[in-house]
Each structure stands twice: as C-alpha cells, then as structure tokens.
Amino acid sequence: MLLSASCSMTTRDNIEVVTINNSHASAEISLFGAHLLSFKPKHDNRERIWLSGEAKLDGKTAIRGGVPICWPWFGDHPLKNTAAEYKSLPSHGLVRTQCWEMISCSDTDTGTHIVLKPKSTQGLGFSGKANLSFIVEIGKQCSLSLVTQNIGQDTFSYSCALHTYFTVNNINQCVLSGLSGAYLDKTQGMETFNTPNPYRFSGETDRVHLCQPSQVVIAEDNIKTTIHSEGHDSIVVWNPWQVKSVSMQDMDDAGYKTMLCIETASTQGQMIAPDKTHTLKQVIK
Ligand code: BG6
C-alpha cells in the first residue's frame, strides 16, 4: 500500500503503527485492531486520546486505551453463558485483536483519509456475511466511521461500538453533558436509572445510556472535548475507578483518574438486510 505524504509506518513493540502528520493534526493508528492510539489537533496541541502506560502492544492482546473497535458484538457475547462452546468468546467481538489492512490512504486540503479492512469478519459467535470497513479522517477534527455491509442472503443482527478512551486532567473535575433519560447500570445488574444532572464522576461508572444525542461534551475547567455521534442507539460511559484499575494488569493503578470512555454504540441489536449498510460514526473535536 502506497502511503500518502502525511503518513509513515513505525513499529511499537510488536505492532505496526501508521503515523500521520499533516497541517491540521497528528495521529497514530495501530494496524492491529485498526486502533486509533493518538489524535492531537494542531490548533491547541492537546492530546484527545488516552492510552494506558501499561497497554500491551504485543499484537495479541486487546490494547488498553485508544479507540477499540467492538464488532460484531459489544461486551459479552449474548450466548456466552448458554453453552460451553461460547464460553471463550472474547469481550467486544472479533476485530479488535485482528490485523487490519490499509486499503487506501490519501491527502486532501482538509486532512488525511485512510480506509482499513479486517482480514476476516467471520468467526464463532457471528453467522452473518459482512464487509467491514473503517474510515479514518484526520484533520482539524478526527472522524471515525465503521461501515458494515450485509453481503449475504439473510438479514443479520449485530452490535458495535467505537469505544473511545478520552484523556482528562482529573476525572473528579469532569462534567459530562448531552445525555438524558434512562440508562442501564452494568454495575447494578442492568437496573434502570435516570441520567444525573449535573453529570459528575465519583466512583465506578459503567452505563448504557439509551439515548441518541448527536453531541456529548466532556468539560473540565475551560477545556472542552466534543464528541459527535451518528448511527448509534446508545452512548456507553465507562470508568473502572480505583479498585478495578488496580486489578487490571494493563492499567496503571491511578489510570482511572485521567481517562473517561465515551462510546458511540449500537447495543440493542442492529438489523441489516441483504445489500444494506449501517454506519456508526464518531467525530472527535
Ligand atoms: C465497556 C464495558 O464498554 O468496556 C465495561 O461497558 C467493560 O463493562 C469495558 O469493563 C472494558 O472492556 P474490556 O473488554 O476492554 O476490558
């Protein structure tokens, strides 16, 4: 694959990384998982993406931080506890631990445009026939589009997420806005609660918000990170907090203090008819 002038290839531990540096921003994408590791727009030079200092970049383990792609299921597979053969199905699907191929790479006045495809979309736990592509546009903003096309004869259902880890200075100071209505609390057996207002963080948070805002904002003092979403049926908000951070081998003990996951997601079962496509999109500003 011929790289455009703004791109170069590097290796980090055991993964190949595309480094992008154009007049608007710099960014890094790991080909393992098509995983965005960094996005820094030049107008403020502020890193938007959190990557764990303990992340394993061995090309086998899912990377802790960045933007994991969850597909074709989000979280645990729905059949995980129904039969022995499904027990070992990985959390968040089949593609975040695959090597992806770069299909195209080009520069325009507005930035760098890259298309990636996973080596395979098949595997235990998914019987649909799908084409999957991930379109990354690095400019003043970072636009991520996950496009699923049904290339089979039968309608299939799937779920997915762009599981972005945002970097924050201090989670205790963050205020999240743009969410409303009911959420399912994963820390409390999926019980339903109402979205708090103001929305602040003081403990483990693992929530599936069943609303479809086009914009969510993380505000901290005068700093604002804006997350635009399309094609979603929910927004997932996750912070493991202290006890879980300590228990996770690929997370620094204090890692939870400087990250917040805001995930543009389709968690309720997205149906796609033959020949149709569904696009899940997140734009980071
Ligand atoms: C979030 C889930 O999306 O991802 C959490 O809601 C989960 O329940 C988190 O713990 C991290 O998942 P993983 O598989 O990367 O450890």
Coordinates of C-alpha atoms and ligand atoms in Angstrom, one line a residue:
M1 CA 0.0 0.0 0.0
L2 CA 1.4 3.4 -1.0
L3 CA 1.3 5.8 1.9
S4 CA 0.4 9.5 1.3
A5 CA 3.0 12.2 2.0
S6 CA 1.5 12.8 5.5
C7 CA 1.9 9.2 6.6
S8 CA 4.8 7.0 7.7
M9 CA 5.0 3.5 9.2
T10 CA 6.6 2.7 12.5
T11 CA 6.7 -0.2 14.9
R12 CA 5.8 0.0 18.5
D13 CA 6.8 -3.2 20.4
N14 CA 5.1 -5.8 18.2
I15 CA 2.5 -3.7 16.3
E16 CA 2.7 -1.7 13.1
V17 CA 1.6 1.9 13.5
V18 CA 0.7 4.5 10.9
T19 CA 1.9 7.9 12.0
I20 CA 0.0 10.8 10.4
N21 CA 1.3 14.3 10.5
N22 CA -0.5 16.9 8.3
S23 CA -1.0 20.7 8.6
H24 CA -4.1 20.2 10.8
A25 CA -3.2 17.4 13.3
S26 CA -1.0 14.4 14.2
A27 CA -2.4 11.0 14.9
E28 CA -1.4 7.3 15.2
I29 CA -3.3 4.2 14.1
S30 CA -2.2 0.7 15.0
L31 CA -2.9 -1.8 12.2
F32 CA -3.6 -4.3 15.0
G33 CA -7.2 -3.7 15.7
A34 CA -7.4 -0.6 13.4
H35 CA -6.9 1.1 16.7
L36 CA -6.5 4.8 16.9
L37 CA -3.8 5.5 19.6
S38 CA -3.5 9.3 19.4
F39 CA -5.1 12.4 18.0
K40 CA -3.7 15.8 18.5
P41 CA -5.1 18.7 16.6
K42 CA -2.5 21.5 15.9
H43 CA -4.8 24.4 16.8
D44 CA -4.4 23.5 20.5
N45 CA -1.9 20.7 20.5
R46 CA -4.0 18.8 23.2
E47 CA -4.0 15.0 23.1
R48 CA -7.6 13.8 23.0
I49 CA -6.9 10.1 23.3
W50 CA -5.9 8.2 26.5
L51 CA -3.5 5.2 26.1
S52 CA -2.6 3.2 29.2
G53 CA 1.1 3.3 30.2
E54 CA 0.7 -0.4 30.8
A55 CA -1.0 -1.2 27.5
K56 CA 0.3 -4.5 25.9
L57 CA 1.4 -3.8 22.4
D58 CA 2.3 -7.4 21.7
G59 CA 0.0 -7.8 18.7
K60 CA -2.1 -10.4 20.5
T61 CA -3.7 -8.7 23.5
A62 CA -6.5 -6.1 23.0
I63 CA -4.9 -2.6 23.5
R64 CA -6.0 -0.8 26.7
G65 CA -6.8 2.8 25.7
G66 CA -7.2 4.4 22.3
V67 CA -10.3 3.6 20.3
P68 CA -11.0 -0.2 20.4
I69 CA -13.5 -1.3 17.7
C70 CA -16.2 -3.5 19.2
W71 CA -17.8 -5.7 16.5
P72 CA -20.0 -7.7 15.8
W73 CA -20.9 -7.7 19.4
F74 CA -20.5 -5.3 22.2
G75 CA -19.4 -6.5 25.7
D76 CA -20.1 -10.2 26.5
H77 CA -21.5 -12.3 23.6
P78 CA -25.2 -12.8 24.3
L79 CA -24.7 -16.6 24.2
K80 CA -21.6 -16.6 26.4
N81 CA -23.2 -18.4 29.3
T82 CA -25.5 -20.7 27.3
A83 CA -23.1 -23.4 26.1
A84 CA -19.5 -24.5 26.7
E85 CA -18.5 -23.7 23.1
Y86 CA -19.4 -20.0 23.6
K87 CA -17.6 -19.6 27.0
S88 CA -14.3 -18.5 25.4
L89 CA -15.8 -15.8 23.1
P90 CA -13.9 -12.6 23.7
S91 CA -15.4 -9.5 25.1
H92 CA -16.3 -6.8 22.5
G93 CA -16.2 -9.1 19.4
L94 CA -13.8 -10.4 16.8
V95 CA -11.9 -7.5 15.3
R96 CA -10.0 -5.6 17.9
T97 CA -7.4 -8.4 18.1
Q98 CA -7.0 -8.8 14.3
C99 CA -4.5 -7.3 12.0
W100 CA -6.3 -4.9 9.6
E101 CA -5.1 -4.0 6.1
M102 CA -4.9 -0.5 4.8
I103 CA -7.0 -0.2 1.6
S104 CA -6.4 3.4 0.8
C105 CA -4.5 6.4 2.1
S106 CA -4.7 9.9 0.6
D107 CA -4.1 13.5 1.5
T108 CA -6.6 16.4 0.7
D109 CA -6.7 20.0 1.8
T110 CA -8.8 19.1 4.8
G111 CA -6.6 16.2 6.0
T112 CA -5.6 12.6 5.7
H113 CA -8.1 9.9 4.6
I114 CA -7.4 6.3 5.4
V115 CA -9.6 3.2 4.8
L116 CA -8.9 -0.1 6.7
K117 CA -10.4 -3.6 6.5
P118 CA -10.0 -6.5 8.9
K119 CA -8.5 -9.8 7.4
S120 CA -11.8 -11.6 8.3
T121 CA -15.3 -10.8 9.6
Q122 CA -16.1 -14.5 10.3
G123 CA -15.8 -16.4 13.5
L124 CA -17.6 -18.3 16.2
G125 CA -20.4 -16.2 17.5
F126 CA -21.3 -14.5 14.3
S127 CA -23.1 -16.2 11.4
G128 CA -23.7 -13.1 9.2
K129 CA -21.8 -12.4 6.0
A130 CA -20.4 -8.9 6.2
N131 CA -18.0 -6.5 4.7
L132 CA -16.5 -4.2 7.3
S133 CA -14.5 -1.1 6.7
F134 CA -13.2 1.6 9.0
I135 CA -12.7 5.1 7.5
V136 CA -10.4 7.5 9.4
E137 CA -10.2 11.2 8.6
I138 CA -7.6 13.2 10.4
G139 CA -8.0 16.9 10.0
K140 CA -9.0 19.7 12.4
Q141 CA -11.2 17.0 13.8
C142 CA -10.9 13.2 13.9
S143 CA -13.7 11.4 12.1
L144 CA -14.1 7.6 12.6
S145 CA -16.7 5.7 10.6
L146 CA -17.3 1.9 11.0
V147 CA -19.3 0.7 7.9
T148 CA -21.0 -2.7 8.0
Q149 CA -22.4 -4.1 4.7
N150 CA -24.5 -7.2 4.5
I151 CA -23.1 -9.2 1.6
G152 CA -25.1 -12.4 2.4
Q153 CA -28.6 -13.6 1.5
D154 CA -30.1 -13.2 5.0
T155 CA -30.7 -10.3 7.4
F156 CA -28.4 -10.4 10.4
S157 CA -28.3 -8.6 13.7
Y158 CA -25.1 -7.3 15.3
S159 CA -23.9 -4.7 17.9
C160 CA -20.9 -2.5 17.8
A161 CA -19.1 0.4 19.5
L162 CA -16.3 3.0 19.0
H163 CA -15.0 2.5 22.5
T164 CA -13.0 5.8 22.8
Y165 CA -10.8 6.4 25.8
F166 CA -10.6 10.2 26.2
T167 CA -7.8 11.8 28.1
V168 CA -8.8 14.1 31.0
N169 CA -6.7 16.0 33.5
N170 CA -8.7 14.9 36.6
I171 CA -11.8 12.7 36.4
N172 CA -13.1 14.3 39.6
Q173 CA -13.4 17.7 37.8
C174 CA -15.1 16.4 34.7
V175 CA -18.7 17.3 33.9
L176 CA -20.4 15.4 31.1
S177 CA -23.3 17.0 29.2
G178 CA -25.6 15.9 26.3
L179 CA -27.1 12.8 27.9
S180 CA -30.6 12.4 29.2
G181 CA -33.3 9.9 30.1
A182 CA -32.8 6.3 31.2
Y183 CA -29.6 4.4 31.5
L184 CA -28.9 0.7 32.3
D185 CA -26.3 0.4 35.1
K186 CA -23.9 -2.5 34.4
T187 CA -22.6 -2.2 38.0
Q188 CA -26.1 -2.9 39.4
G189 CA -27.4 -5.8 37.3
M190 CA -28.5 -3.6 34.4
E191 CA -31.1 -1.8 36.6
T192 CA -32.5 1.3 35.1
F193 CA -31.7 4.8 36.5
N194 CA -32.2 8.4 35.4
T195 CA -29.2 10.3 34.0
P196 CA -27.8 12.6 36.7
N197 CA -27.7 16.4 36.1
P198 CA -25.1 17.6 36.6
Y199 CA -23.2 14.5 35.5
R200 CA -20.1 14.1 37.5
F201 CA -17.9 11.2 38.5
S202 CA -17.1 9.8 42.0
G203 CA -17.0 6.0 41.6
E204 CA -17.1 3.1 39.2
T205 CA -19.3 4.0 36.2
D206 CA -20.4 1.5 33.6
R207 CA -23.6 2.7 32.0
V208 CA -25.5 2.1 28.7
H209 CA -27.4 5.4 28.0
L210 CA -30.4 4.6 25.8
C211 CA -30.5 8.0 24.1
Q212 CA -29.1 9.1 20.8
P213 CA -27.6 12.6 21.3
S214 CA -25.7 13.9 18.3
Q215 CA -23.4 15.7 20.7
V216 CA -21.8 14.9 24.1
V217 CA -19.3 17.2 25.7
I218 CA -16.7 16.5 28.4
A219 CA -16.0 19.8 30.2
E220 CA -13.2 20.4 32.7
D221 CA -12.4 24.0 33.7
N222 CA -12.1 25.8 30.4
I223 CA -11.3 22.7 28.4
K224 CA -14.0 21.0 26.3
T225 CA -13.9 17.9 24.2
T226 CA -16.8 17.5 21.9
I227 CA -18.0 14.1 20.7
H228 CA -20.4 13.9 17.8
S229 CA -22.2 10.6 17.1
E230 CA -24.2 9.1 14.2
G231 CA -25.8 5.7 13.6
H232 CA -25.9 4.9 17.3
D233 CA -28.7 3.7 19.6
S234 CA -26.8 4.4 22.8
I235 CA -23.9 6.0 24.4
V236 CA -21.8 4.0 26.9
V237 CA -20.0 5.8 29.7
W238 CA -17.2 3.8 31.5
N239 CA -14.7 4.5 34.1
P240 CA -13.4 1.5 36.1
W241 CA -12.4 3.6 39.1
Q242 CA -9.7 2.7 41.6
V243 CA -10.3 -1.0 42.7
K244 CA -10.8 -2.2 39.1
S245 CA -7.9 -0.1 37.8
V246 CA -5.6 -1.8 40.4
S247 CA -7.0 -5.3 39.4
M248 CA -6.4 -4.7 35.6
Q249 CA -2.9 -5.7 34.6
D250 CA -2.8 -3.3 31.6
M251 CA -3.9 -0.3 33.5
D252 CA -1.8 1.9 35.8
D253 CA -3.2 1.9 39.4
A254 CA -4.1 5.6 39.1
G255 CA -5.1 5.3 35.4
Y256 CA -8.7 5.8 36.1
K257 CA -8.0 9.4 37.2
T258 CA -7.0 10.6 33.7
M259 CA -9.4 8.7 31.4
L260 CA -13.1 8.6 30.5
C261 CA -14.7 6.3 27.9
I262 CA -17.5 7.8 25.9
E263 CA -18.6 5.1 23.5
T264 CA -20.7 5.7 20.4
A265 CA -22.5 2.4 20.3
S266 CA -25.3 0.3 18.9
T267 CA -26.1 -2.1 21.8
Q268 CA -29.7 -3.1 21.2
G269 CA -29.3 -5.3 18.1
Q270 CA -28.9 -3.6 14.8
M271 CA -30.6 -5.4 11.9
I272 CA -29.2 -5.2 8.4
A273 CA -31.0 -6.6 5.4
P274 CA -29.0 -8.1 2.4
D275 CA -27.1 -5.4 0.4
K276 CA -27.8 -2.8 3.1
T277 CA -25.2 -1.0 5.1
H278 CA -25.1 0.6 8.6
T279 CA -22.5 3.2 9.6
L280 CA -21.5 4.0 13.1
K281 CA -19.7 7.3 13.3
Q282 CA -17.9 9.3 15.9
V283 CA -16.3 12.7 15.4
I284 CA -13.8 14.0 18.0
K285 CA -13.2 17.7 18.3
Ligands
BG6_1 C1 -17.0 -1.1 28.5 C2 -18.0 -2.0 29.2 O1 -17.6 -0.8 27.2 O2 -15.8 -1.8 28.3 C3 -17.4 -2.5 30.5 O3 -19.2 -1.4 29.4 C4 -16.0 -3.1 30.3 O4 -18.2 -3.4 31.2 C5 -15.1 -2.1 29.5 O5 -15.4 -3.4 31.5 C6 -13.8 -2.7 29.2 O6 -13.8 -3.9 28.5 P1 -12.6 -4.7 28.1 O7 -13.0 -6.0 27.5 O8 -11.7 -3.9 27.2 O9 -11.8 -5.0 29.4

